[in-house]
Amino acid sequence: MFALARQAVIWRAGAQIAGQIITWSATFLVIRILSPHDYGLFAMTQVMLTVLNMLNGAGLASGLIQKPDADERSIRQVYGMLIVLNFGLGIVQFATAPLVAAYFQQPIVADLLRVQAFLYVTTPFVAFPYALLAREIDFKPQAKVYFLSSITGAVAALGGALAGLGVWTLILAPAVLFTTRAIGMTRVSGHHYRPLFDFRGAGALAKFGGLMAAGQFFWVIQSQADVFIAGRVLSPATLGLYTTGLFLTQILVSKFVPAINDVAFSVYARMQDNRDAVAVGFARSARMVMLVAMPFYIGLAVTAEPLVATVLGPKWVEAGPIVQLLALAMPMMTLQVLAGPACSAMGRPGLTAKIGAVGAILLPAAFAVGLNWGVQGLAASWSFAYVAYLIYTGVRTLPVIGLSAATLARAILPPVVAAMVMGVVVLLVDHALPPMMDPVRLVILVAIGAIVYLGWLTLFTRAILHEAVAMARGRAYGGEEPIPEPEAA
């Protein structure tokens, strides 16, 4: 199982990384061409798109993955439900688009939403083949498709920006990406199932999917409440600065962690009768994620000013302080989102939904309060909210996973300490540097940060690096399977 999981992670996350490198290269070029106003308008459309997406049947696909003994009828029913749900969502979005535009007081938002309704047509032909492949923990074919679709989306984005399409560039690129992905996934899965629209007897799958959707619903409220609340208060340009800063700080948690969670859910579902193995696997994956996440987030926080100026360009410099504040909240968010797949795979999607409900109350309340201090108050509210949310999530989920808080703390402490030391050193060096061009300053700070972080781990927690190398090579650390309990820093 370890070797299978490792291969799945390599293909799923590897393709994600390769695809995102291409996507980011195009995205950052597009950001430099478009304006904050364009990104503010686009963010307004994402509120409705994301809200409706919670009903797109992703929970049904997860139910199919989680149920190892699904028969052909159940599989065809899931296919049929995905088509009915998504085509219906497209119609709903098209019809209600003017209401969203009226709320944000931006008429063009209605036109943008109506064109975006096409995305729902592609969803069943991505989600269903994905579920079939994930049931077999076979992520190699879809990895190739995801990589190809990343290229087509990036080309469309860059072409649209250079052609002067403005905000429509941000509508064109996802349409091309998901169309490519739908065609590719349907082909590589090689399935010959016909959708079945007789849903009698599909109650168990529908219930599981409903609970997963409930959790997703609460996640949508958490993730979109800031734009929904701030969209009527901030100007499109200021909102664009905020959402672009959020995009930059959430690159890892929104682009890479989901790839890990996809694999984790499939693997945990196969191991659900062995809670000890799930506990060890969860602690290990949390440690490996934080090994990468902590230096990334702390590095963003301490280099925000030269990073934004260098990567995004001079028109985005006001996003620097926003990036700095948001980056401090992301380690807690990253750790928090790792728990959901483990609970759902253990047959407890209801608990995931309940935790999501708490977040759906806590985060919007924090955003509403923080907005009283403007866009920086909004950014700072993330940290205050996620401290409480992470603690609550840990109290509720760790007993289900079979892991103690002390063991998890020992697992993640080494990269946390090393990243904090790195941050302090980089700040001190930054204050000591003479005035210089932002790109040069950024290169110096990144180099020093990398040396300090890796140096600290090498000197004080070398075993963590050995474990990471062993995991990458598909070997059990210490020659055993499962991995031993994490050592203290």
Short mmCIF file of C-alpha atoms in Angstrom, two decimals, residues 185-428:
data_model
loop_
_atom_site.label_atom_id
_atom_site.label_comp_id
_atom_site.label_asym_id
_atom_site.label_seq_id
_atom_site.Cartn_x
_atom_site.Cartn_y
_atom_site.Cartn_z
CA MET A 185 -10.18 12.29 -18.82
CA THR A 186 -13.01 10.60 -20.69
CA ARG A 187 -10.54 9.15 -23.15
CA VAL A 188 -7.82 7.93 -20.75
CA SER A 189 -10.29 6.29 -18.37
CA GLY A 190 -11.37 4.04 -21.23
CA HIS A 191 -14.76 3.52 -19.61
CA HIS A 192 -17.81 2.36 -21.55
CA TYR A 193 -20.45 3.16 -18.95
CA ARG A 194 -23.67 4.80 -20.05
CA PRO A 195 -25.30 7.17 -17.58
CA LEU A 196 -28.33 5.77 -15.77
CA PHE A 197 -31.06 8.26 -14.85
CA ASP A 198 -33.07 5.82 -12.76
CA PHE A 199 -31.84 6.65 -9.28
CA ARG A 200 -33.80 4.09 -7.29
CA GLY A 201 -31.57 2.23 -4.85
CA ALA A 202 -28.89 4.91 -4.87
CA GLY A 203 -29.80 6.21 -1.43
CA ALA A 204 -26.55 5.24 0.31
CA LEU A 205 -24.38 6.90 -2.32
CA ALA A 206 -26.65 9.94 -2.36
CA LYS A 207 -26.46 10.21 1.44
CA PHE A 208 -22.68 10.00 1.45
CA GLY A 209 -22.50 12.50 -1.39
CA GLY A 210 -24.92 14.78 0.44
CA LEU A 211 -22.81 14.78 3.58
CA MET A 212 -19.70 15.48 1.52
CA ALA A 213 -21.58 18.29 -0.22
CA ALA A 214 -22.62 19.69 3.15
CA GLY A 215 -18.98 19.84 4.17
CA GLN A 216 -18.18 21.44 0.83
CA PHE A 217 -21.01 23.93 1.33
CA PHE A 218 -19.53 25.13 4.58
CA TRP A 219 -16.09 25.28 2.98
CA VAL A 220 -17.53 27.47 0.23
CA ILE A 221 -18.96 29.85 2.80
CA GLN A 222 -15.57 30.04 4.47
CA SER A 223 -13.66 30.61 1.25
CA GLN A 224 -16.03 33.09 -0.38
CA ALA A 225 -17.37 35.04 2.59
CA ASP A 226 -14.49 37.52 2.44
CA VAL A 227 -15.22 38.52 -1.17
CA PHE A 228 -18.99 38.43 -0.61
CA ILE A 229 -18.72 40.77 2.39
CA ALA A 230 -15.96 42.99 1.05
CA GLY A 231 -17.26 43.17 -2.53
CA ARG A 232 -19.87 45.76 -1.58
CA VAL A 233 -17.44 47.80 0.54
CA LEU A 234 -14.15 47.78 -1.35
CA SER A 235 -13.65 49.10 -4.87
CA PRO A 236 -13.00 46.51 -7.63
CA ALA A 237 -9.36 47.63 -7.73
CA THR A 238 -8.83 47.20 -3.97
CA LEU A 239 -10.68 43.90 -4.06
CA GLY A 240 -8.39 42.84 -6.90
CA LEU A 241 -5.33 43.65 -4.78
CA TYR A 242 -6.72 41.56 -1.95
CA THR A 243 -7.75 38.54 -4.05
CA THR A 244 -4.46 38.51 -5.95
CA GLY A 245 -2.58 38.63 -2.65
CA LEU A 246 -4.75 35.75 -1.44
CA PHE A 247 -4.01 33.81 -4.63
CA LEU A 248 -0.28 34.27 -4.07
CA THR A 249 -0.36 33.12 -0.46
CA GLN A 250 -2.73 30.20 -1.13
CA ILE A 251 -0.73 28.74 -4.02
CA LEU A 252 0.43 25.81 -1.93
CA VAL A 253 -2.74 25.11 0.08
CA SER A 254 -5.07 25.47 -2.91
CA LYS A 255 -2.94 23.92 -5.66
CA PHE A 256 -0.72 21.27 -4.05
CA VAL A 257 -2.43 20.17 -0.84
CA PRO A 258 -5.62 19.14 -2.73
CA ALA A 259 -3.49 16.80 -4.84
CA ILE A 260 -2.15 15.20 -1.66
CA ASN A 261 -5.64 15.04 -0.16
CA ASP A 262 -6.99 13.35 -3.31
CA VAL A 263 -4.48 10.54 -2.93
CA ALA A 264 -4.83 10.46 0.86
CA PHE A 265 -8.60 9.96 0.65
CA SER A 266 -8.23 6.99 -1.70
CA VAL A 267 -5.48 5.43 0.45
CA TYR A 268 -7.21 6.06 3.80
CA ALA A 269 -10.42 4.56 2.39
CA ARG A 270 -8.55 1.32 1.68
CA MET A 271 -6.98 1.41 5.18
CA GLN A 272 -10.08 2.44 7.13
CA ASP A 273 -10.18 -0.84 9.08
CA ASN A 274 -6.63 -0.25 10.35
CA ARG A 275 -6.83 2.96 12.38
CA ASP A 276 -3.24 2.70 13.62
CA ALA A 277 -1.98 2.74 10.04
CA VAL A 278 -4.18 5.75 9.24
CA ALA A 279 -2.86 7.60 12.30
CA VAL A 280 0.76 6.98 11.34
CA GLY A 281 0.05 7.91 7.73
CA PHE A 282 -1.67 11.14 8.75
CA ALA A 283 1.17 12.20 11.06
CA ARG A 284 3.71 11.43 8.39
CA SER A 285 1.91 13.30 5.61
CA ALA A 286 1.34 16.31 7.93
CA ARG A 287 5.05 16.41 8.67
CA MET A 288 6.04 16.19 5.01
CA VAL A 289 3.53 18.86 4.01
CA MET A 290 4.71 21.24 6.72
CA LEU A 291 8.32 20.57 5.75
CA VAL A 292 7.55 22.36 2.48
CA ALA A 293 4.75 24.65 3.63
CA MET A 294 6.44 26.36 6.56
CA PRO A 295 9.44 27.85 4.71
CA PHE A 296 7.14 28.82 1.84
CA TYR A 297 4.71 30.77 4.02
CA ILE A 298 7.27 32.34 6.34
CA GLY A 299 9.37 33.20 3.31
CA LEU A 300 6.37 34.95 1.73
CA ALA A 301 5.75 36.92 4.90
CA VAL A 302 9.29 38.24 5.27
CA THR A 303 9.93 38.94 1.57
CA ALA A 304 6.47 40.19 0.58
CA GLU A 305 7.56 43.67 -0.49
CA PRO A 306 10.34 42.75 -2.99
CA LEU A 307 8.46 39.60 -4.06
CA VAL A 308 5.30 41.44 -5.12
CA ALA A 309 7.26 44.18 -6.85
CA THR A 310 9.39 41.64 -8.73
CA VAL A 311 6.79 39.01 -9.65
CA LEU A 312 3.62 41.05 -10.11
CA GLY A 313 5.01 44.43 -11.16
CA PRO A 314 4.78 48.02 -9.88
CA LYS A 315 1.00 48.34 -10.26
CA TRP A 316 0.60 45.68 -7.54
CA VAL A 317 2.98 47.02 -4.85
CA GLU A 318 0.05 47.87 -2.56
CA ALA A 319 -0.61 44.13 -2.28
CA GLY A 320 2.68 43.63 -0.39
CA PRO A 321 1.34 44.29 3.16
CA ILE A 322 -1.74 42.18 2.34
CA VAL A 323 0.45 39.24 1.30
CA GLN A 324 2.49 39.59 4.48
CA LEU A 325 -0.58 39.36 6.73
CA LEU A 326 -2.24 36.53 4.82
CA ALA A 327 0.93 34.41 4.71
CA LEU A 328 0.99 34.21 8.50
CA ALA A 329 -2.41 32.48 8.56
CA MET A 330 -1.67 29.91 5.84
CA PRO A 331 0.30 27.35 7.95
CA MET A 332 -2.74 26.93 10.20
CA MET A 333 -5.08 26.68 7.22
CA THR A 334 -2.86 24.08 5.55
CA LEU A 335 -2.82 21.86 8.62
CA GLN A 336 -6.55 22.26 9.14
CA VAL A 337 -7.54 21.15 5.63
CA LEU A 338 -5.53 17.92 5.91
CA ALA A 339 -7.99 16.51 8.46
CA GLY A 340 -11.14 16.39 6.31
CA PRO A 341 -10.16 13.60 3.86
CA ALA A 342 -9.01 11.37 6.72
CA CYS A 343 -12.31 11.71 8.58
CA SER A 344 -14.41 11.18 5.46
CA ALA A 345 -12.38 8.14 4.43
CA MET A 346 -12.92 6.68 7.90
CA GLY A 347 -16.66 6.84 7.21
CA ARG A 348 -17.30 10.08 9.11
CA PRO A 349 -18.24 12.66 6.46
CA GLY A 350 -20.85 14.01 8.87
CA LEU A 351 -18.12 15.10 11.27
CA THR A 352 -16.35 16.88 8.45
CA ALA A 353 -19.59 18.71 7.69
CA LYS A 354 -20.07 19.70 11.34
CA ILE A 355 -16.54 21.10 11.52
CA GLY A 356 -17.18 22.97 8.30
CA ALA A 357 -20.33 24.47 9.82
CA VAL A 358 -18.30 25.92 12.68
CA GLY A 359 -15.84 27.41 10.21
CA ALA A 360 -18.72 28.82 8.18
CA ILE A 361 -19.74 30.84 11.23
CA LEU A 362 -16.32 31.67 12.61
CA LEU A 363 -14.56 32.91 9.48
CA PRO A 364 -17.28 35.21 8.07
CA ALA A 365 -17.68 36.77 11.52
CA ALA A 366 -13.94 37.42 11.66
CA PHE A 367 -13.97 38.88 8.13
CA ALA A 368 -16.87 41.21 8.98
CA VAL A 369 -15.06 42.49 12.06
CA GLY A 370 -11.69 42.81 10.34
CA LEU A 371 -13.16 44.79 7.46
CA ASN A 372 -13.77 47.67 9.87
CA TRP A 373 -10.03 48.32 9.56
CA GLY A 374 -10.05 48.17 5.77
CA VAL A 375 -8.41 45.64 3.50
CA GLN A 376 -5.47 45.06 5.87
CA GLY A 377 -7.87 44.36 8.72
CA LEU A 378 -9.60 41.84 6.47
CA ALA A 379 -6.27 40.14 5.76
CA ALA A 380 -5.29 40.08 9.44
CA SER A 381 -8.60 38.49 10.44
CA TRP A 382 -7.53 35.22 8.77
CA SER A 383 -4.92 34.55 11.47
CA PHE A 384 -7.24 35.23 14.39
CA ALA A 385 -9.95 33.02 12.93
CA TYR A 386 -7.69 30.10 12.01
CA VAL A 387 -6.10 29.84 15.45
CA ALA A 388 -9.50 28.99 16.92
CA TYR A 389 -10.59 26.92 13.93
CA LEU A 390 -7.47 24.73 13.94
CA ILE A 391 -7.81 24.01 17.65
CA TYR A 392 -11.47 23.04 17.25
CA THR A 393 -10.70 20.83 14.23
CA GLY A 394 -7.94 19.02 16.12
CA VAL A 395 -10.15 18.34 19.14
CA ARG A 396 -12.86 16.81 16.95
CA THR A 397 -10.82 14.90 14.34
CA LEU A 398 -7.72 13.53 16.02
CA PRO A 399 -9.66 10.95 18.11
CA VAL A 400 -11.33 9.68 14.92
CA ILE A 401 -7.98 9.36 13.18
CA GLY A 402 -6.49 7.70 16.29
CA LEU A 403 -3.73 10.25 16.75
CA SER A 404 -2.84 12.23 19.85
CA ALA A 405 -2.27 15.98 19.72
CA ALA A 406 1.17 15.48 21.30
CA THR A 407 2.25 13.06 18.57
CA LEU A 408 1.06 15.40 15.83
CA ALA A 409 2.85 18.32 17.50
CA ARG A 410 6.08 16.34 17.65
CA ALA A 411 5.68 15.47 13.98
CA ILE A 412 5.40 19.05 12.74
CA LEU A 413 7.57 20.87 15.28
CA PRO A 414 10.94 20.50 13.48
CA PRO A 415 9.93 22.31 10.26
CA VAL A 416 7.98 24.92 12.26
CA VAL A 417 10.99 25.80 14.40
CA ALA A 418 13.39 25.78 11.43
CA ALA A 419 11.09 28.10 9.44
CA MET A 420 10.71 30.53 12.33
CA VAL A 421 14.49 30.74 12.74
CA MET A 422 14.78 31.28 9.00
CA GLY A 423 12.24 34.11 9.14
CA VAL A 424 14.06 35.95 11.93
CA VAL A 425 17.42 35.68 10.15
CA VAL A 426 15.96 36.88 6.83
CA LEU A 427 14.33 39.89 8.52
CA LEU A 428 17.61 40.85 10.19
#
